[in-house]
Amino acid sequence: MVTKKPEGPGRQVPIVTLLVVAGGIVTYVIPGLASQMVYDRTAILSGEVWRLLTGNWVHFSASHLLYDLLALGIAGWIIERRGYPYFGLLCVLAALGISSALLAASPEVQFYGGLSGVATGAIIYLALHGLREAPPWRWICVAALVLITGKVLLESLTGRFIIGASGSISFVPLPLSHVVGGLTASFIFWWSSARKTCPESRTRPA
């Protein structure tokens, strides 16, 4: 079986990454926009369902924005430059999945914002694809998976950020968002791999 190789560096413009990063910056700098986009449990239950998606683009401090956009920007740039598919789908489904999980499983969370869960999904998605490639990239991806898993576990146990700071605003990490982001990435990786490995199932012989 012959599989299509990812397009090489320089052949892919990271459009999705640029749009996601720009969205985070615009939401932060335009006065009043964040309040209309943030995950607000009461507002969502009152019918403002767009917040399930847009809340992930709201950040509560400059450092919160910086760390999230750096993580997602770097991972997304590599994903798109290496030609790994469905990154846009990953961003949308991860954002919706995170907010929906919080709505269903965390009624105590009134407000939520940040792209860290989506960034976690992007890093895991990148690393899973990299496991299929030759060293040293494969070993870099193994290390990334170990580190991101350890980070989520430590934040779950301590209730504090391992990387990044919240500045003068008090808020805590929500490991559920990172878990959902990672599960979404794993599902899309599995689904896209299944589509690639079974092309003959979609084509009947003449």
PDB file of N, CA and C in Angstrom, residues 97-162:
ATOM      1  N   GLY A  97     -16.127  20.572  22.240  1.00  0.00           N
ATOM      2  CA  GLY A  97     -16.100  19.464  23.188  1.00  0.00           C
ATOM      3  C   GLY A  97     -15.730  19.904  24.590  1.00  0.00           C
ATOM      4  N   ILE A  98     -14.757  20.801  24.695  1.00  0.00           N
ATOM      5  CA  ILE A  98     -14.329  21.302  26.005  1.00  0.00           C
ATOM      6  C   ILE A  98     -15.468  22.026  26.698  1.00  0.00           C
ATOM      7  N   SER A  99     -16.104  22.950  26.002  1.00  0.00           N
ATOM      8  CA  SER A  99     -17.185  23.724  26.611  1.00  0.00           C
ATOM      9  C   SER A  99     -18.378  22.840  26.951  1.00  0.00           C
ATOM     10  N   SER A 100     -18.686  21.889  26.075  1.00  0.00           N
ATOM     11  CA  SER A 100     -19.810  20.987  26.341  1.00  0.00           C
ATOM     12  C   SER A 100     -19.528  20.097  27.554  1.00  0.00           C
ATOM     13  N   ALA A 101     -18.278  19.649  27.678  1.00  0.00           N
ATOM     14  CA  ALA A 101     -17.914  18.829  28.839  1.00  0.00           C
ATOM     15  C   ALA A 101     -18.015  19.626  30.133  1.00  0.00           C
ATOM     16  N   LEU A 102     -17.567  20.879  30.101  1.00  0.00           N
ATOM     17  CA  LEU A 102     -17.684  21.730  31.282  1.00  0.00           C
ATOM     18  C   LEU A 102     -19.151  21.973  31.632  1.00  0.00           C
ATOM     19  N   LEU A 103     -19.970  22.188  30.637  1.00  0.00           N
ATOM     20  CA  LEU A 103     -21.396  22.436  30.874  1.00  0.00           C
ATOM     21  C   LEU A 103     -22.055  21.221  31.508  1.00  0.00           C
ATOM     22  N   ALA A 104     -21.675  20.032  31.057  1.00  0.00           N
ATOM     23  CA  ALA A 104     -22.307  18.805  31.551  1.00  0.00           C
ATOM     24  C   ALA A 104     -21.716  18.315  32.863  1.00  0.00           C
ATOM     25  N   ALA A 105     -20.382  18.432  33.015  1.00  0.00           N
ATOM     26  CA  ALA A 105     -19.723  17.774  34.141  1.00  0.00           C
ATOM     27  C   ALA A 105     -19.217  18.717  35.221  1.00  0.00           C
ATOM     28  N   SER A 106     -19.190  20.012  34.953  1.00  0.00           N
ATOM     29  CA  SER A 106     -18.640  20.965  35.928  1.00  0.00           C
ATOM     30  C   SER A 106     -19.606  22.127  36.158  1.00  0.00           C
ATOM     31  N   PRO A 107     -20.732  21.864  36.812  1.00  0.00           N
ATOM     32  CA  PRO A 107     -21.710  22.937  37.038  1.00  0.00           C
ATOM     33  C   PRO A 107     -21.188  24.053  37.929  1.00  0.00           C
ATOM     34  N   GLU A 108     -20.101  23.786  38.656  1.00  0.00           N
ATOM     35  CA  GLU A 108     -19.529  24.814  39.528  1.00  0.00           C
ATOM     36  C   GLU A 108     -18.734  25.863  38.754  1.00  0.00           C
ATOM     37  N   VAL A 109     -18.403  25.582  37.492  1.00  0.00           N
ATOM     38  CA  VAL A 109     -17.625  26.505  36.679  1.00  0.00           C
ATOM     39  C   VAL A 109     -18.581  27.481  35.993  1.00  0.00           C
ATOM     40  N   GLN A 110     -18.558  28.717  36.433  1.00  0.00           N
ATOM     41  CA  GLN A 110     -19.433  29.738  35.846  1.00  0.00           C
ATOM     42  C   GLN A 110     -18.812  30.358  34.601  1.00  0.00           C
ATOM     43  N   PHE A 111     -17.495  30.622  34.655  1.00  0.00           N
ATOM     44  CA  PHE A 111     -16.808  31.242  33.533  1.00  0.00           C
ATOM     45  C   PHE A 111     -15.598  30.401  33.144  1.00  0.00           C
ATOM     46  N   TYR A 112     -15.314  30.385  31.842  1.00  0.00           N
ATOM     47  CA  TYR A 112     -14.135  29.669  31.354  1.00  0.00           C
ATOM     48  C   TYR A 112     -13.628  30.387  30.112  1.00  0.00           C
ATOM     49  N   GLY A 113     -12.333  30.427  29.957  1.00  0.00           N
ATOM     50  CA  GLY A 113     -11.731  30.981  28.762  1.00  0.00           C
ATOM     51  C   GLY A 113     -10.337  30.431  28.568  1.00  0.00           C
ATOM     52  N   GLY A 114      -9.853  30.491  27.343  1.00  0.00           N
ATOM     53  CA  GLY A 114      -8.482  30.077  27.075  1.00  0.00           C
ATOM     54  C   GLY A 114      -8.388  28.979  26.037  1.00  0.00           C
ATOM     55  N   LEU A 115      -7.294  29.011  25.278  1.00  0.00           N
ATOM     56  CA  LEU A 115      -7.038  28.031  24.227  1.00  0.00           C
ATOM     57  C   LEU A 115      -6.115  26.909  24.671  1.00  0.00           C
ATOM     58  N   SER A 116      -5.873  26.790  25.976  1.00  0.00           N
ATOM     59  CA  SER A 116      -4.922  25.768  26.423  1.00  0.00           C
ATOM     60  C   SER A 116      -5.404  24.356  26.136  1.00  0.00           C
ATOM     61  N   GLY A 117      -6.719  24.120  26.237  1.00  0.00           N
ATOM     62  CA  GLY A 117      -7.238  22.795  25.919  1.00  0.00           C
ATOM     63  C   GLY A 117      -7.091  22.472  24.448  1.00  0.00           C
ATOM     64  N   VAL A 118      -7.372  23.451  23.593  1.00  0.00           N
ATOM     65  CA  VAL A 118      -7.188  23.266  22.154  1.00  0.00           C
ATOM     66  C   VAL A 118      -5.700  23.100  21.835  1.00  0.00           C
ATOM     67  N   ALA A 119      -4.845  23.870  22.505  1.00  0.00           N
ATOM     68  CA  ALA A 119      -3.398  23.744  22.301  1.00  0.00           C
ATOM     69  C   ALA A 119      -2.903  22.363  22.713  1.00  0.00           C
ATOM     70  N   THR A 120      -3.433  21.840  23.818  1.00  0.00           N
ATOM     71  CA  THR A 120      -3.068  20.484  24.241  1.00  0.00           C
ATOM     72  C   THR A 120      -3.438  19.479  23.166  1.00  0.00           C
ATOM     73  N   GLY A 121      -4.635  19.635  22.608  1.00  0.00           N
ATOM     74  CA  GLY A 121      -5.042  18.754  21.520  1.00  0.00           C
ATOM     75  C   GLY A 121      -4.129  18.870  20.318  1.00  0.00           C
ATOM     76  N   ALA A 122      -3.711  20.094  19.984  1.00  0.00           N
ATOM     77  CA  ALA A 122      -2.829  20.294  18.833  1.00  0.00           C
ATOM     78  C   ALA A 122      -1.475  19.608  19.049  1.00  0.00           C
ATOM     79  N   ILE A 123      -0.929  19.741  20.256  1.00  0.00           N
ATOM     80  CA  ILE A 123       0.369  19.117  20.548  1.00  0.00           C
ATOM     81  C   ILE A 123       0.263  17.600  20.459  1.00  0.00           C
ATOM     82  N   ILE A 124      -0.801  17.041  21.019  1.00  0.00           N
ATOM     83  CA  ILE A 124      -0.986  15.589  20.981  1.00  0.00           C
ATOM     84  C   ILE A 124      -1.210  15.112  19.547  1.00  0.00           C
ATOM     85  N   TYR A 125      -1.986  15.860  18.772  1.00  0.00           N
ATOM     86  CA  TYR A 125      -2.240  15.499  17.372  1.00  0.00           C
ATOM     87  C   TYR A 125      -0.941  15.506  16.568  1.00  0.00           C
ATOM     88  N   LEU A 126      -0.126  16.525  16.787  1.00  0.00           N
ATOM     89  CA  LEU A 126       1.175  16.609  16.126  1.00  0.00           C
ATOM     90  C   LEU A 126       2.056  15.429  16.507  1.00  0.00           C
ATOM     91  N   ALA A 127       2.098  15.125  17.800  1.00  0.00           N
ATOM     92  CA  ALA A 127       2.966  14.052  18.272  1.00  0.00           C
ATOM     93  C   ALA A 127       2.509  12.686  17.771  1.00  0.00           C
ATOM     94  N   LEU A 128       1.207  12.455  17.721  1.00  0.00           N
ATOM     95  CA  LEU A 128       0.705  11.168  17.235  1.00  0.00           C
ATOM     96  C   LEU A 128       1.097  10.946  15.779  1.00  0.00           C
ATOM     97  N   HIS A 129       0.988  11.980  14.967  1.00  0.00           N
ATOM     98  CA  HIS A 129       1.438  11.855  13.579  1.00  0.00           C
ATOM     99  C   HIS A 129       2.943  11.599  13.522  1.00  0.00           C
ATOM    100  N   GLY A 130       3.690  12.277  14.384  1.00  0.00           N
ATOM    101  CA  GLY A 130       5.138  12.138  14.372  1.00  0.00           C
ATOM    102  C   GLY A 130       5.627  10.761  14.761  1.00  0.00           C
ATOM    103  N   LEU A 131       4.813  10.004  15.513  1.00  0.00           N
ATOM    104  CA  LEU A 131       5.214   8.649  15.903  1.00  0.00           C
ATOM    105  C   LEU A 131       5.404   7.737  14.692  1.00  0.00           C
ATOM    106  N   ARG A 132       4.807   8.107  13.575  1.00  0.00           N
ATOM    107  CA  ARG A 132       4.908   7.287  12.370  1.00  0.00           C
ATOM    108  C   ARG A 132       6.106   7.654  11.503  1.00  0.00           C
ATOM    109  N   GLU A 133       6.828   8.682  11.904  1.00  0.00           N
ATOM    110  CA  GLU A 133       7.934   9.148  11.081  1.00  0.00           C
ATOM    111  C   GLU A 133       9.277   8.677  11.640  1.00  0.00           C
ATOM    112  N   ALA A 134      10.317   8.909  10.856  1.00  0.00           N
ATOM    113  CA  ALA A 134      11.643   8.408  11.222  1.00  0.00           C
ATOM    114  C   ALA A 134      12.265   9.248  12.330  1.00  0.00           C
ATOM    115  N   PRO A 135      13.178   8.637  13.114  1.00  0.00           N
ATOM    116  CA  PRO A 135      13.951   9.421  14.095  1.00  0.00           C
ATOM    117  C   PRO A 135      14.791  10.467  13.355  1.00  0.00           C
ATOM    118  N   PRO A 136      15.124  11.579  14.000  1.00  0.00           N
ATOM    119  CA  PRO A 136      14.881  11.881  15.422  1.00  0.00           C
ATOM    120  C   PRO A 136      13.510  12.491  15.704  1.00  0.00           C
ATOM    121  N   TRP A 137      12.761  12.822  14.619  1.00  0.00           N
ATOM    122  CA  TRP A 137      11.457  13.452  14.843  1.00  0.00           C
ATOM    123  C   TRP A 137      10.537  12.561  15.672  1.00  0.00           C
ATOM    124  N   ARG A 138      10.603  11.249  15.452  1.00  0.00           N
ATOM    125  CA  ARG A 138       9.760  10.322  16.214  1.00  0.00           C
ATOM    126  C   ARG A 138      10.039  10.430  17.704  1.00  0.00           C
ATOM    127  N   TRP A 139      11.324  10.515  18.085  1.00  0.00           N
ATOM    128  CA  TRP A 139      11.658  10.563  19.509  1.00  0.00           C
ATOM    129  C   TRP A 139      11.284  11.910  20.115  1.00  0.00           C
ATOM    130  N   ILE A 140      11.344  12.952  19.334  1.00  0.00           N
ATOM    131  CA  ILE A 140      10.881  14.255  19.812  1.00  0.00           C
ATOM    132  C   ILE A 140       9.393  14.195  20.130  1.00  0.00           C
ATOM    133  N   CYS A 141       8.648  13.512  19.273  1.00  0.00           N
ATOM    134  CA  CYS A 141       7.201  13.394  19.479  1.00  0.00           C
ATOM    135  C   CYS A 141       6.876  12.509  20.674  1.00  0.00           C
ATOM    136  N   VAL A 142       7.656  11.458  20.888  1.00  0.00           N
ATOM    137  CA  VAL A 142       7.476  10.631  22.088  1.00  0.00           C
ATOM    138  C   VAL A 142       7.684  11.477  23.346  1.00  0.00           C
ATOM    139  N   ALA A 143       8.753  12.277  23.341  1.00  0.00           N
ATOM    140  CA  ALA A 143       9.033  13.150  24.490  1.00  0.00           C
ATOM    141  C   ALA A 143       7.907  14.152  24.700  1.00  0.00           C
ATOM    142  N   ALA A 144       7.360  14.693  23.606  1.00  0.00           N
ATOM    143  CA  ALA A 144       6.258  15.656  23.722  1.00  0.00           C
ATOM    144  C   ALA A 144       5.036  15.020  24.358  1.00  0.00           C
ATOM    145  N   LEU A 145       4.724  13.792  23.972  1.00  0.00           N
ATOM    146  CA  LEU A 145       3.581  13.093  24.559  1.00  0.00           C
ATOM    147  C   LEU A 145       3.783  12.852  26.055  1.00  0.00           C
ATOM    148  N   VAL A 146       4.983  12.448  26.428  1.00  0.00           N
ATOM    149  CA  VAL A 146       5.277  12.206  27.845  1.00  0.00           C
ATOM    150  C   VAL A 146       5.161  13.497  28.646  1.00  0.00           C
ATOM    151  N   LEU A 147       5.733  14.576  28.115  1.00  0.00           N
ATOM    152  CA  LEU A 147       5.729  15.854  28.830  1.00  0.00           C
ATOM    153  C   LEU A 147       4.332  16.433  28.966  1.00  0.00           C
ATOM    154  N   ILE A 148       3.539  16.379  27.908  1.00  0.00           N
ATOM    155  CA  ILE A 148       2.197  16.964  27.978  1.00  0.00           C
ATOM    156  C   ILE A 148       1.305  16.155  28.904  1.00  0.00           C
ATOM    157  N   THR A 149       1.487  14.828  28.921  1.00  0.00           N
ATOM    158  CA  THR A 149       0.721  13.988  29.843  1.00  0.00           C
ATOM    159  C   THR A 149       1.106  14.283  31.286  1.00  0.00           C
ATOM    160  N   GLY A 150       2.405  14.415  31.531  1.00  0.00           N
ATOM    161  CA  GLY A 150       2.863  14.747  32.882  1.00  0.00           C
ATOM    162  C   GLY A 150       2.365  16.101  33.341  1.00  0.00           C
ATOM    163  N   LYS A 151       2.336  17.074  32.442  1.00  0.00           N
ATOM    164  CA  LYS A 151       1.852  18.405  32.782  1.00  0.00           C
ATOM    165  C   LYS A 151       0.391  18.362  33.224  1.00  0.00           C
ATOM    166  N   VAL A 152      -0.447  17.665  32.452  1.00  0.00           N
ATOM    167  CA  VAL A 152      -1.866  17.580  32.790  1.00  0.00           C
ATOM    168  C   VAL A 152      -2.062  16.876  34.132  1.00  0.00           C
ATOM    169  N   LEU A 153      -1.299  15.809  34.379  1.00  0.00           N
ATOM    170  CA  LEU A 153      -1.424  15.085  35.649  1.00  0.00           C
ATOM    171  C   LEU A 153      -1.006  15.950  36.833  1.00  0.00           C
ATOM    172  N   LEU A 154       0.098  16.680  36.688  1.00  0.00           N
ATOM    173  CA  LEU A 154       0.568  17.531  37.777  1.00  0.00           C
ATOM    174  C   LEU A 154      -0.407  18.662  38.073  1.00  0.00           C
ATOM    175  N   GLU A 155      -0.958  19.263  37.026  1.00  0.00           N
ATOM    176  CA  GLU A 155      -1.937  20.328  37.237  1.00  0.00           C
ATOM    177  C   GLU A 155      -3.215  19.791  37.871  1.00  0.00           C
ATOM    178  N   SER A 156      -3.574  18.546  37.531  1.00  0.00           N
ATOM    179  CA  SER A 156      -4.748  17.929  38.150  1.00  0.00           C
ATOM    180  C   SER A 156      -4.526  17.715  39.640  1.00  0.00           C
ATOM    181  N   LEU A 157      -3.300  17.316  40.012  1.00  0.00           N
ATOM    182  CA  LEU A 157      -2.997  17.023  41.413  1.00  0.00           C
ATOM    183  C   LEU A 157      -2.794  18.283  42.242  1.00  0.00           C
ATOM    184  N   THR A 158      -2.184  19.297  41.650  1.00  0.00           N
ATOM    185  CA  THR A 158      -1.832  20.492  42.418  1.00  0.00           C
ATOM    186  C   THR A 158      -2.848  21.619  42.293  1.00  0.00           C
ATOM    187  N   GLY A 159      -3.652  21.599  41.197  1.00  0.00           N
ATOM    188  CA  GLY A 159      -4.577  22.690  40.959  1.00  0.00           C
ATOM    189  C   GLY A 159      -3.896  23.990  40.602  1.00  0.00           C
ATOM    190  N   ARG A 160      -2.654  23.913  40.123  1.00  0.00           N
ATOM    191  CA  ARG A 160      -1.894  25.106  39.777  1.00  0.00           C
ATOM    192  C   ARG A 160      -1.265  24.926  38.407  1.00  0.00           C
ATOM    193  N   PHE A 161      -0.990  26.060  37.745  1.00  0.00           N
ATOM    194  CA  PHE A 161      -0.340  26.014  36.445  1.00  0.00           C
ATOM    195  C   PHE A 161       1.104  25.556  36.595  1.00  0.00           C
ATOM    196  N   ILE A 162       1.510  24.616  35.740  1.00  0.00           N
ATOM    197  CA  ILE A 162       2.910  24.172  35.718  1.00  0.00           C
ATOM    198  C   ILE A 162       3.729  25.088  34.823  1.00  0.00           C
TER     199      ILE A 162
END
